[in-house]
Coordinates of C-alpha atoms and ligand atoms in Angstrom, one line a residue:
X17 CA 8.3 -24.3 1.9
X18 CA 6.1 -21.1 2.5
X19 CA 7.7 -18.1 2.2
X20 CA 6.8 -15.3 4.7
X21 CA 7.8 -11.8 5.4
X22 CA 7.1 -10.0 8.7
X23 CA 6.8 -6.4 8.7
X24 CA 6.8 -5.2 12.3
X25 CA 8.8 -8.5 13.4
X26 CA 10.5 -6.9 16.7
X27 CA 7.1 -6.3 17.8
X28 CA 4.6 -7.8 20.1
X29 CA 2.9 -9.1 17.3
X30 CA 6.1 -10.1 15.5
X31 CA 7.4 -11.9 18.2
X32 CA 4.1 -13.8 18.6
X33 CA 4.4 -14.7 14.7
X34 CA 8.4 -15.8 15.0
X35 CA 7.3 -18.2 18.0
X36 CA 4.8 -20.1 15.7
X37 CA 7.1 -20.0 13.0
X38 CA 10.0 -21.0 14.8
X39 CA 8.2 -24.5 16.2
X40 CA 7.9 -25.3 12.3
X41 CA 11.5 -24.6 10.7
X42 CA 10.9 -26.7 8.0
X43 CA 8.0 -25.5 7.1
X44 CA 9.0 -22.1 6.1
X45 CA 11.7 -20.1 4.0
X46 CA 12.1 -16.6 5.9
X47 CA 12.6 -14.4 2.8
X48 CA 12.3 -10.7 5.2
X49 CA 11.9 -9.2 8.9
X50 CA 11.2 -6.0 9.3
X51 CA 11.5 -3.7 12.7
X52 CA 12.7 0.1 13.9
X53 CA 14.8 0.6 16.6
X54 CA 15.5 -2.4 18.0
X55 CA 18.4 -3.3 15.9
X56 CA 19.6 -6.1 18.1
X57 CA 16.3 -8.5 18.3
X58 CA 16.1 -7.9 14.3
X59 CA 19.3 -9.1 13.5
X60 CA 19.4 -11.9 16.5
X61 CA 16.0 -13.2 14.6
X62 CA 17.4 -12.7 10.7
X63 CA 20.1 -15.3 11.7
X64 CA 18.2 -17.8 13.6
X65 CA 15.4 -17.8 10.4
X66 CA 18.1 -17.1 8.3
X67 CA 16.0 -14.6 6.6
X68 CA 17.5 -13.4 3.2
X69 CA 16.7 -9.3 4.4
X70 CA 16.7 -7.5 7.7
X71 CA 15.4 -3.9 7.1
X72 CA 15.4 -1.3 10.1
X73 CA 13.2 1.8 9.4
X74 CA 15.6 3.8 10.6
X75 CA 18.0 4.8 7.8
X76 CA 20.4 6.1 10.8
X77 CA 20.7 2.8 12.0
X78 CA 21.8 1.0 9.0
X79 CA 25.1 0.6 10.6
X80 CA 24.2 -1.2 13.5
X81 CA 21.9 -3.4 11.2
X82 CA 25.4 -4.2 8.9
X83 CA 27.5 -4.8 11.8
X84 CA 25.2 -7.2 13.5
X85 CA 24.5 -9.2 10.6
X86 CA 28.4 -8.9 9.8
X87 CA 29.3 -12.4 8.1
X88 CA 25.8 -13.9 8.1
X89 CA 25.2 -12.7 4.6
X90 CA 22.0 -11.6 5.0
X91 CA 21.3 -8.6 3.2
X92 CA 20.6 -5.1 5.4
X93 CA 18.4 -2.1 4.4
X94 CA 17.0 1.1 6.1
X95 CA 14.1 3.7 5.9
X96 CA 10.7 4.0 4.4
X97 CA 11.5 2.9 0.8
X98 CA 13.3 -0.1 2.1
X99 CA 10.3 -1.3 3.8
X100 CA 8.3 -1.1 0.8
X101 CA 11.0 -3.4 -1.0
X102 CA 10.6 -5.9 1.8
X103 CA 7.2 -5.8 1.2
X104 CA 7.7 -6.3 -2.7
X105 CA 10.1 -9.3 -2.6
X106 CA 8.2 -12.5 -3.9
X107 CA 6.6 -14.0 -0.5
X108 CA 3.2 -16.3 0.1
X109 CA 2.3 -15.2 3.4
X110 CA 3.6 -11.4 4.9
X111 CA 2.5 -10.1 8.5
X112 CA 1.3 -6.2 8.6
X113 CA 2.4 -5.7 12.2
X114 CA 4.0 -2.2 12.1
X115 CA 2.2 0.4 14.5
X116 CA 0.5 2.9 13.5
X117 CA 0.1 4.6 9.7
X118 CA 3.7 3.7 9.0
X119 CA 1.9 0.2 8.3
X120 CA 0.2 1.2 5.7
X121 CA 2.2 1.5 2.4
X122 CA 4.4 -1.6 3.2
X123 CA 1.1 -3.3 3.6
X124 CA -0.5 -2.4 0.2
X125 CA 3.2 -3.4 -1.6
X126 CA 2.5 -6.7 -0.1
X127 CA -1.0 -6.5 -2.0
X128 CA 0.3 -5.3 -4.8
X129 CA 2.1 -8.8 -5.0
X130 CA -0.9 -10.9 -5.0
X131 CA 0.3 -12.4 -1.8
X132 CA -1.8 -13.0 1.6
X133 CA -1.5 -10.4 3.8
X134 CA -2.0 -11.3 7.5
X135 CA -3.6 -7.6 9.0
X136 CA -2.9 -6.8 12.6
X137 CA -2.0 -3.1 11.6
X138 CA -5.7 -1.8 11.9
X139 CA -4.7 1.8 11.1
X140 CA -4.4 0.4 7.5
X141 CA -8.4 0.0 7.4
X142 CA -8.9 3.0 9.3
X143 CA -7.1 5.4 7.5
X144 CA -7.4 3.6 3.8
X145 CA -10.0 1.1 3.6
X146 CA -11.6 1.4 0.3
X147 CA -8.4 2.0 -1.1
X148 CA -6.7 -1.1 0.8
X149 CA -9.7 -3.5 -0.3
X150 CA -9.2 -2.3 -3.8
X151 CA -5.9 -3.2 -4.3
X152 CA -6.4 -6.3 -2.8
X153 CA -9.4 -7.0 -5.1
X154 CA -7.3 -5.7 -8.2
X155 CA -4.5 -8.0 -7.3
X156 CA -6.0 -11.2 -6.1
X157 CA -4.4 -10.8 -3.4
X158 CA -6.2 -12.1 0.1
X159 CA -6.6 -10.1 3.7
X160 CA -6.8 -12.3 6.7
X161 CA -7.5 -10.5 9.6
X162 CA -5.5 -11.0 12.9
X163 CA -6.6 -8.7 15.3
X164 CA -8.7 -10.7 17.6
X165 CA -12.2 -9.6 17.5
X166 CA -11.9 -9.5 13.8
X167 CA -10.3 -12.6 13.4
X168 CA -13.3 -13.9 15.8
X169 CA -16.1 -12.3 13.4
X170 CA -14.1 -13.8 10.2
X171 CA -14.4 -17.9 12.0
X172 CA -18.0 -17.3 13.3
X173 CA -19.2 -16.2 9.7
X174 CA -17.9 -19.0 8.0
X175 CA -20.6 -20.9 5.8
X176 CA -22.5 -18.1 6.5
X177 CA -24.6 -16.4 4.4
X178 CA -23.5 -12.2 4.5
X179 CA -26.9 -11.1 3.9
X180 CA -28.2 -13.1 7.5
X181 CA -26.1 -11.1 9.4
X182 CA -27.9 -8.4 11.4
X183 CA -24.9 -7.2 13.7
X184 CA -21.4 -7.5 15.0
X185 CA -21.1 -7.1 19.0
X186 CA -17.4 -6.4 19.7
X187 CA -16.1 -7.1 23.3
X188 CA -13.7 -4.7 25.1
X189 CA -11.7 -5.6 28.6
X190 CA -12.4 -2.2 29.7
X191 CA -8.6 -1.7 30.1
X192 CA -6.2 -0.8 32.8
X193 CA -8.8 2.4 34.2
X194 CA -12.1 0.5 33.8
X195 CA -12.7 0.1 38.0
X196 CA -11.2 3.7 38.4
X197 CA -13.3 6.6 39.5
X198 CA -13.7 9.4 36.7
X199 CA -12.3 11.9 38.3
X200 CA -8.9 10.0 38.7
X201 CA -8.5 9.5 34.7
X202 CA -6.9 13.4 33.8
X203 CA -4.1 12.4 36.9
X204 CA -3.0 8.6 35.6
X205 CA 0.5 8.1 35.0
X206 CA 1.9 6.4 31.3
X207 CA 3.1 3.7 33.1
X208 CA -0.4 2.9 34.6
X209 CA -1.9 2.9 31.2
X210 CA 0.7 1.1 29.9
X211 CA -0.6 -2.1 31.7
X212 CA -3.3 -4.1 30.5
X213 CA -5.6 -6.4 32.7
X214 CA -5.7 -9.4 30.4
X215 CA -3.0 -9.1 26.9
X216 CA 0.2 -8.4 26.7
X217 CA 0.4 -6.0 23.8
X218 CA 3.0 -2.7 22.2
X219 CA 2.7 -0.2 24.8
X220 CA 0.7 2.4 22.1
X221 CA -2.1 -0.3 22.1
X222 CA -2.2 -0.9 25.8
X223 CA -2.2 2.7 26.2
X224 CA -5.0 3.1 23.5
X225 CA -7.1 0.4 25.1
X226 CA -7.4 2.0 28.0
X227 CA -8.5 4.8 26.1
X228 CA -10.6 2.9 23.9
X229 CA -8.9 4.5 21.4
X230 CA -8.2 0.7 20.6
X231 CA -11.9 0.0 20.5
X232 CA -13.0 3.0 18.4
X233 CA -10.6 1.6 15.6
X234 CA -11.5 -1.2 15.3
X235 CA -15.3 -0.5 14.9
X236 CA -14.1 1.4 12.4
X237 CA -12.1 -1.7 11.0
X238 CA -15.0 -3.7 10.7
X239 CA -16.9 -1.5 8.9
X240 CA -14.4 -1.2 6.5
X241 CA -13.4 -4.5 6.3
X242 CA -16.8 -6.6 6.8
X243 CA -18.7 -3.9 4.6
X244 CA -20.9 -3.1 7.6
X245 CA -23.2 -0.3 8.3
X246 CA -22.1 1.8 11.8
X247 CA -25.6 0.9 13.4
X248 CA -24.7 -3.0 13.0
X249 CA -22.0 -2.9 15.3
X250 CA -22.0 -3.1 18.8
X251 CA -19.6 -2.7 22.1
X252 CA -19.4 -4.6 24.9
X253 CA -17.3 -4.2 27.5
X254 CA -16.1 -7.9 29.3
X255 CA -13.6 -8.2 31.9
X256 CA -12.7 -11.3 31.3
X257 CA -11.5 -11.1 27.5
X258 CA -12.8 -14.6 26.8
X259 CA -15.8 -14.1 24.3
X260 CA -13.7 -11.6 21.7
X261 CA -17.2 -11.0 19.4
X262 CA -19.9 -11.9 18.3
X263 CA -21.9 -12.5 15.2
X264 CA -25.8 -12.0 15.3
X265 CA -27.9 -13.9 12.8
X266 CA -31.8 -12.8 11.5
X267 CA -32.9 -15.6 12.9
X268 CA -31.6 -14.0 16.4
X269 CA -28.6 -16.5 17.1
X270 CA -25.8 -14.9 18.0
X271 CA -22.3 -16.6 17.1
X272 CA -19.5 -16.2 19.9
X273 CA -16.2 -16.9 19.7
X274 CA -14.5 -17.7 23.0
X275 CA -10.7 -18.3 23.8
X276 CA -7.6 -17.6 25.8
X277 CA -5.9 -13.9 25.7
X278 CA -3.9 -15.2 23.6
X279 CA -2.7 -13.8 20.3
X280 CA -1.2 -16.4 18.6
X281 CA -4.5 -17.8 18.2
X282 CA -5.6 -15.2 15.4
X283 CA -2.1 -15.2 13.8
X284 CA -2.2 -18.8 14.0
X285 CA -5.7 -19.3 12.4
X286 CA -4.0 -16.2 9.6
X287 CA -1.0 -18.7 9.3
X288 CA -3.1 -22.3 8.6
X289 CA -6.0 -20.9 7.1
X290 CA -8.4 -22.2 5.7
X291 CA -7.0 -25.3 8.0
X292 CA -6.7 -25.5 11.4
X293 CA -3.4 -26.5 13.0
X294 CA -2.7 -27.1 16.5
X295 CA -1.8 -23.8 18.4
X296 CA 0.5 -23.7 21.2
X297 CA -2.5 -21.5 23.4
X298 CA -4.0 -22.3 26.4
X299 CA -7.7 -24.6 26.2
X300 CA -10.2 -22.6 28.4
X301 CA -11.1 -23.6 31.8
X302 CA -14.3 -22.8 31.5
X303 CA -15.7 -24.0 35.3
X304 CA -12.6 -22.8 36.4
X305 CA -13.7 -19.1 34.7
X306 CA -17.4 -19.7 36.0
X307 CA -18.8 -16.5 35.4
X308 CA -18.8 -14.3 32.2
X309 CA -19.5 -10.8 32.6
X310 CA -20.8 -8.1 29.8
X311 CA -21.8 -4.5 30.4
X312 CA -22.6 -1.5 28.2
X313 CA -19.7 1.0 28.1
X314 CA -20.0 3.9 30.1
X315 CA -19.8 7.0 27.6
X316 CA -18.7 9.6 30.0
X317 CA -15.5 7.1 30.9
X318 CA -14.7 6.0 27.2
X319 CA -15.7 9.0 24.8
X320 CA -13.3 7.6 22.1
X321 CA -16.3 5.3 21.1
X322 CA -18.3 8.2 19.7
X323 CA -16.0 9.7 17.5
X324 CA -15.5 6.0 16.0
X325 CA -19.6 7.0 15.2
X326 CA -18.7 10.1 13.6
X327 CA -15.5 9.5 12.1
X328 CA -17.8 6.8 10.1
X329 CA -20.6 8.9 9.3
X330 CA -17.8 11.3 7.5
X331 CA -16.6 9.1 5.6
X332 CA -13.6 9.9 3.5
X333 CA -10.3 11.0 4.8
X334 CA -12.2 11.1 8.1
X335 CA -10.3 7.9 9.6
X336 CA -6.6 9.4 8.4
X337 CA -7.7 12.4 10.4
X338 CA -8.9 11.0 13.4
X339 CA -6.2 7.6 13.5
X340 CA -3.3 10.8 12.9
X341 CA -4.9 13.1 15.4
X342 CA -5.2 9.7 18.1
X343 CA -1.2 8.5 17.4
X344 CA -0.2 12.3 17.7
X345 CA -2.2 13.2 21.2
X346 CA -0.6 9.4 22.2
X347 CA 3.5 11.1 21.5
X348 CA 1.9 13.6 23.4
X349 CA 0.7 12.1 26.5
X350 CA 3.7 9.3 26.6
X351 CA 6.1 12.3 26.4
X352 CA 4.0 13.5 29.4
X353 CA 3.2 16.9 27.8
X354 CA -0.8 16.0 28.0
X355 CA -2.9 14.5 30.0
X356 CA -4.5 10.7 29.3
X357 CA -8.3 12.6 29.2
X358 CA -6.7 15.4 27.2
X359 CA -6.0 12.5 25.0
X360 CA -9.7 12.4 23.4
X361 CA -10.9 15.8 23.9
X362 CA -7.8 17.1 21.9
X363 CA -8.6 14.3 18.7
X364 CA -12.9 15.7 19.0
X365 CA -11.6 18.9 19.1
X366 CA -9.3 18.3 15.6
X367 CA -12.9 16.4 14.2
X368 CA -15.1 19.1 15.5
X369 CA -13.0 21.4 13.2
X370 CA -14.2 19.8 10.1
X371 CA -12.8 17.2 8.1
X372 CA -12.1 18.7 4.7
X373 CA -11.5 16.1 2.2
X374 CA -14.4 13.8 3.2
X375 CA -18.2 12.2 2.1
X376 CA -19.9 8.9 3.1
X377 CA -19.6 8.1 -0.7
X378 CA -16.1 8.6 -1.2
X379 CA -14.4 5.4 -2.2
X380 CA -11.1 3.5 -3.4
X381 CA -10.8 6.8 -6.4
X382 CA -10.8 9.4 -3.6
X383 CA -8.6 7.7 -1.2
X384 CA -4.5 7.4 -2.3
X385 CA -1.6 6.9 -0.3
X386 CA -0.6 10.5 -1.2
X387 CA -3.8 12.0 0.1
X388 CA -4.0 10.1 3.4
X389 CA 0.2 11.2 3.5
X390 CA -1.2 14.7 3.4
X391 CA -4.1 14.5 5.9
X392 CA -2.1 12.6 8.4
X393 CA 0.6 15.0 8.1
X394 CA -1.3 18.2 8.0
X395 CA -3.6 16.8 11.1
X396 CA -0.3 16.1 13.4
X397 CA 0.8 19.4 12.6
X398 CA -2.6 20.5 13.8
X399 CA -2.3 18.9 17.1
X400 CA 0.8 20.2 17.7
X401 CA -0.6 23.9 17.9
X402 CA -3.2 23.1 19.2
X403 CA -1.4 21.4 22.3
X404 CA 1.2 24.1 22.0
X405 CA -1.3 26.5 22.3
Ligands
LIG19 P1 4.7 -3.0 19.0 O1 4.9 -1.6 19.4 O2 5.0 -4.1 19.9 O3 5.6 -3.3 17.6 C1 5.6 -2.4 16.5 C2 6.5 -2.9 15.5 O4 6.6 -1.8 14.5 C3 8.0 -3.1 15.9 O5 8.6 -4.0 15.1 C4 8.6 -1.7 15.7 O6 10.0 -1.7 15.7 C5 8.0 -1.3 14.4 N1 7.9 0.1 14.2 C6 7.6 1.1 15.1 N2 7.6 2.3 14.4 C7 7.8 2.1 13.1 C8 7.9 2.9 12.0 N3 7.7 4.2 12.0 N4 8.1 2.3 10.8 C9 8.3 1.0 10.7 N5 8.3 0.1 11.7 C10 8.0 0.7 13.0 O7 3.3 -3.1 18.4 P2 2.3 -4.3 18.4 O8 3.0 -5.6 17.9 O9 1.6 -4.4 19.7 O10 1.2 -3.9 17.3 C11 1.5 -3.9 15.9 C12 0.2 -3.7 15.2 O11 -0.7 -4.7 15.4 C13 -0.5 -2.4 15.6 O12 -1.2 -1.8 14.5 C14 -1.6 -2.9 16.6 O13 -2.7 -2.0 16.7 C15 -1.9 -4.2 16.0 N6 -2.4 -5.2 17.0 C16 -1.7 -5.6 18.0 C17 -2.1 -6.5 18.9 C18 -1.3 -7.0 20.0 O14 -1.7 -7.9 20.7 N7 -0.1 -6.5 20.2 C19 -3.5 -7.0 18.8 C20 -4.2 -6.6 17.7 C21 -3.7 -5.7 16.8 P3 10.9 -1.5 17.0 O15 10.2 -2.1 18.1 O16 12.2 -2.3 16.6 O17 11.2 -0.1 17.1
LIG20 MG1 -8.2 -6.3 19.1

């Protein structure tokens, strides 16, 4: 049996992962779930997996997590060292599907374990990278990605030789304001941006995809975790979330990977790799579709994308600072206390400051989970003047 952990499990993601799991009970030993607030899905999952630990990141809310697990002996934990010792306890296979920077240190105690970590928390790359491929290289321990476009990149580059690769074109739906008229973007409402066209996601993602806040990190993911230069990758916005990227070749093929909305495709793939299993997805209609449609994004409506530029000609503690800035104007705006547009121009303002502790050249030595602490914690204490301002 396989053991796996998920960190994130109440999730979108999460969920997606139990339902794959869940068709193979034999298959698998649960040994942790992980998940904040929602104490009852947590411990309603622990006992149907019967996991071995149930850890809520909340250490208020321990004693929900002990009375609904009352008499199913599975052990209960809370708060931010707990999480970590999920992470730690001996597992083959462990999801990274908290949101946001709270991902990251569980995430690289699952490395530190040699085990296979399955990454859908993207702010891992973005804010530690070098440091995150490090300790995955130190530890022979493997990354499989699972958000979509990277997963897509990963399967069209197999048998591939790196050094053929001239670019990466990464598509984007566009998101729930793509048909909307500029002027209308400062006025839309959290619950319209909370809706996207084509996946059903966590509401920070849907809310950052409309932004493109979504987009802009995971340009910056690819870099980090195909070792590409910023000028080899490309966006493309497509309505019709079908093609999720695409890998061009020096001999000027390009490789596309095309599938349903669907995202227990990529955990799937994560799951069974290097096999193939069947997926419980939906097989493309492809006549049915007809038409594919691809267009350059619009800078004026999705400004996002050129700080992604920026943040990766800094280098350095550039993505804590920018992911930190994006998840603070985001409390921000769902609180209704901002604007969605005051979303980016807030996080260029915070860059246009100056990132302090940065350089193209700075690598796994420079970058440390205490240092990105800091910057993300000075940077959302900068946003908070600044919107209080
Ligand atoms: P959700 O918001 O649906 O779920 C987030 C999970 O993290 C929940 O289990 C939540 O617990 C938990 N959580 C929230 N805050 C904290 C915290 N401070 N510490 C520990 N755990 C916390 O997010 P998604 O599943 O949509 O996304 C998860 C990650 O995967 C993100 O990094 C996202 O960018 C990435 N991703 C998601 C995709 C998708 O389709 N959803 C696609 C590609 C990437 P609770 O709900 O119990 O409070
Ligand atoms: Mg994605």
């Amino acid at each position: 049996m396989r053991r796996v952990t998920i960190l994130g499990a109440t999730g979108s993601i999460g969920q997606n992962t139990l339902d794959l799991i869940r068709r193979a009970p034999d298959a698998y030993h649960v040994v942790a779930l992980t998940g904040g607030r929602n104490i009852t899905q947590l411990a309603a999952d622990a006992r149907e997996m019967r996991a071995d630990l149930a850890v809520t990141a909340h250490a208020e809310l321990l004693d929900d997590l002990r009375a609904a697990l009352s008499g199913s002996g599975i052990a209960a934990a809370a708060g931010e060292a707990a999480l970590i010792e999920a992470a730690q306890r001996p597992a083959d296979w462990i999801m990274s599907a908290i949101v946001g920077v709270a991902g990251l240190a569980p995430g690289m105690a699952a490395l530190a374990q040699g085990s296979t970590l399955a990454l859908a928390n993207k702010e891992s790359l973005v804010t530690a990278g070098p440091l995150l491929l490090a300790t995955a290289a130190r530890h022979g321990a493997r990354i499989l990605p699972v958000d979509s476009e990277h997963s897509a990149i990963f399967q069209a580059l197999i048998g591939e030789d790196r050094s053929a690769v001239e670019r990466v074109i990464i598509t984007a739906s566009g998101g729930a304001f793509r048909d909307r008229p500029l002027a209308d973007l400062a006025h839309v409402s959290v619950r319209e941006a909370s809706t996207h066209p084509n996946w059903d996601m966590g509401q920070r993602i849907t809310i950052d995809s409309a932004s493109m806040f979504n987009k802009a990190l995971e340009v910056i993911e690819a870099k980090e975790f195909f070792g590409l230069r910023p000028d080899q990758i490309e966006v493309l916005v497509h309505p019709q979330s079908t093609v999720h990227a695409l890998v061009g070749f020096c001999d000027g093929a390009l490789m596309a990977h095309v599938g349903p909305p669907d995202m227990r495709h990529a955990i799937g793939y994560a799951l069974n790799w290097p096999d193939r299993s069947h997926l419980p997805v939906a097989r493309l209609d492809l006549a049915a579709i007809g038409r594919l449609d691809f267009a350059a994004p619009d800078p004026a409506r999705y400004p996002a994308l050129a700080l992604a530029g920026q943040v990766m000609q800094t280098g350095g503690h550039a993505g804590a600072v920018f992911n930190a800035a994006k998840e603070r104007a985001l409390d921000h705006f769902i609180a209704g206390r901002i604007g969605f547009s005051d979303m980016t121009a807030l996080v260029a303002r915070v860059l246009k400051g100056g990132v302090p502790d940065a350089g193209p050249d700075m690598g796994a030595r420079d970058i440390t989970l205490e240092s990105v602490r800091h910057w993300d914690h000075f940077t959302r204490q900068q946003m908070d003047r600044l919107i209080a301002a």
